[in-house]
């Protein structure tokens, strides 16, 4: 019978967390995600263009 103590649990926890971390890194830098991340990177600037258009409209009125 195999009995795990706290140190075995900590070791497995470290290995699992490392695997999750590497998985997230691979997912974030994959070629399929590039377009979605580029769109997300430009979201703050799209709001700025809308804000400027609204200000111009208010100045005209």
PDB file of C-alpha atoms in Angstrom:
ATOM      1  CA  UNK A   1       0.000   0.000   0.000  1.00  0.00           C
ATOM      2  CA  UNK A   2       1.322   3.445  -0.954  1.00  0.00           C
ATOM      3  CA  UNK A   3       0.871   6.186   1.602  1.00  0.00           C
ATOM      4  CA  UNK A   4       1.515   9.765   0.551  1.00  0.00           C
ATOM      5  CA  UNK A   5       2.766  12.245   3.058  1.00  0.00           C
ATOM      6  CA  UNK A   6       2.682  16.028   2.761  1.00  0.00           C
ATOM      7  CA  UNK A   7       6.016  16.177   0.932  1.00  0.00           C
ATOM      8  CA  UNK A   8       4.751  13.845  -1.798  1.00  0.00           C
ATOM      9  CA  UNK A   9       1.676  16.045  -2.145  1.00  0.00           C
ATOM     10  CA  UNK A  10       3.842  19.163  -2.414  1.00  0.00           C
ATOM     11  CA  UNK A  11       6.004  17.524  -5.067  1.00  0.00           C
ATOM     12  CA  UNK A  12       3.000  16.532  -7.176  1.00  0.00           C
ATOM     13  CA  UNK A  13       1.445  19.953  -6.678  1.00  0.00           C
ATOM     14  CA  UNK A  14       4.631  21.610  -7.959  1.00  0.00           C
ATOM     15  CA  UNK A  15       4.743  19.351 -11.022  1.00  0.00           C
ATOM     16  CA  UNK A  16       1.071  19.982 -11.819  1.00  0.00           C
ATOM     17  CA  UNK A  17       1.423  23.760 -11.406  1.00  0.00           C
ATOM     18  CA  UNK A  18       4.501  23.761 -13.653  1.00  0.00           C
ATOM     19  CA  UNK A  19       2.585  21.816 -16.309  1.00  0.00           C
ATOM     20  CA  UNK A  20      -0.310  24.293 -16.108  1.00  0.00           C
ATOM     21  CA  UNK A  21       2.100  27.227 -16.369  1.00  0.00           C
ATOM     22  CA  UNK A  22       3.807  25.755 -19.435  1.00  0.00           C
ATOM     23  CA  UNK A  23       0.384  25.048 -20.956  1.00  0.00           C
ATOM     24  CA  UNK A  24      -0.665  28.675 -20.497  1.00  0.00           C
ATOM     25  CA  UNK A  25       2.594  29.903 -22.051  1.00  0.00           C
ATOM     26  CA  UNK A  26       2.133  27.618 -25.070  1.00  0.00           C
ATOM     27  CA  UNK A  27      -1.499  28.739 -25.419  1.00  0.00           C
ATOM     28  CA  UNK A  28      -0.619  32.436 -25.154  1.00  0.00           C
ATOM     29  CA  UNK A  29       2.157  32.309 -27.744  1.00  0.00           C
ATOM     30  CA  UNK A  30       0.421  29.978 -30.216  1.00  0.00           C
ATOM     31  CA  UNK A  31      -0.093  31.240 -33.760  1.00  0.00           C
ATOM     32  CA  UNK A  32      -3.862  30.687 -33.537  1.00  0.00           C
ATOM     33  CA  UNK A  33      -4.215  33.248 -30.730  1.00  0.00           C
ATOM     34  CA  UNK A  34      -2.188  36.034 -32.357  1.00  0.00           C
ATOM     35  CA  UNK A  35      -5.153  37.672 -34.107  1.00  0.00           C
ATOM     36  CA  UNK A  36      -7.347  37.663 -30.994  1.00  0.00           C
ATOM     37  CA  UNK A  37      -4.586  39.135 -28.843  1.00  0.00           C
ATOM     38  CA  UNK A  38      -3.836  41.824 -31.449  1.00  0.00           C
ATOM     39  CA  UNK A  39      -7.504  42.836 -31.431  1.00  0.00           C
ATOM     40  CA  UNK A  40      -7.517  42.945 -27.633  1.00  0.00           C
ATOM     41  CA  UNK A  41      -4.373  45.084 -27.645  1.00  0.00           C
ATOM     42  CA  UNK A  42      -6.118  47.748 -29.755  1.00  0.00           C
ATOM     43  CA  UNK A  43      -9.344  47.918 -27.730  1.00  0.00           C
ATOM     44  CA  UNK A  44      -8.300  50.951 -25.631  1.00  0.00           C
ATOM     45  CA  UNK A  45      -7.506  52.939 -28.769  1.00  0.00           C
ATOM     46  CA  UNK A  46     -10.861  52.159 -30.407  1.00  0.00           C
ATOM     47  CA  UNK A  47     -12.637  53.794 -27.490  1.00  0.00           C
ATOM     48  CA  UNK A  48     -10.453  56.879 -27.943  1.00  0.00           C
ATOM     49  CA  UNK A  49     -11.601  57.274 -31.554  1.00  0.00           C
ATOM     50  CA  UNK A  50     -15.248  57.022 -30.467  1.00  0.00           C
ATOM     51  CA  UNK A  51     -14.652  59.609 -27.760  1.00  0.00           C
ATOM     52  CA  UNK A  52     -13.087  62.068 -30.223  1.00  0.00           C
ATOM     53  CA  UNK A  53     -15.998  61.621 -32.643  1.00  0.00           C
ATOM     54  CA  UNK A  54     -18.458  62.327 -29.830  1.00  0.00           C
ATOM     55  CA  UNK A  55     -16.580  65.489 -28.846  1.00  0.00           C
ATOM     56  CA  UNK A  56     -16.619  66.736 -32.444  1.00  0.00           C
ATOM     57  CA  UNK A  57     -20.377  66.128 -32.619  1.00  0.00           C
ATOM     58  CA  UNK A  58     -20.927  68.131 -29.432  1.00  0.00           C
ATOM     59  CA  UNK A  59     -18.801  71.009 -30.739  1.00  0.00           C
ATOM     60  CA  UNK A  60     -20.862  71.211 -33.929  1.00  0.00           C
ATOM     61  CA  UNK A  61     -24.147  71.386 -32.041  1.00  0.00           C
TER      62      UNK A  61
END
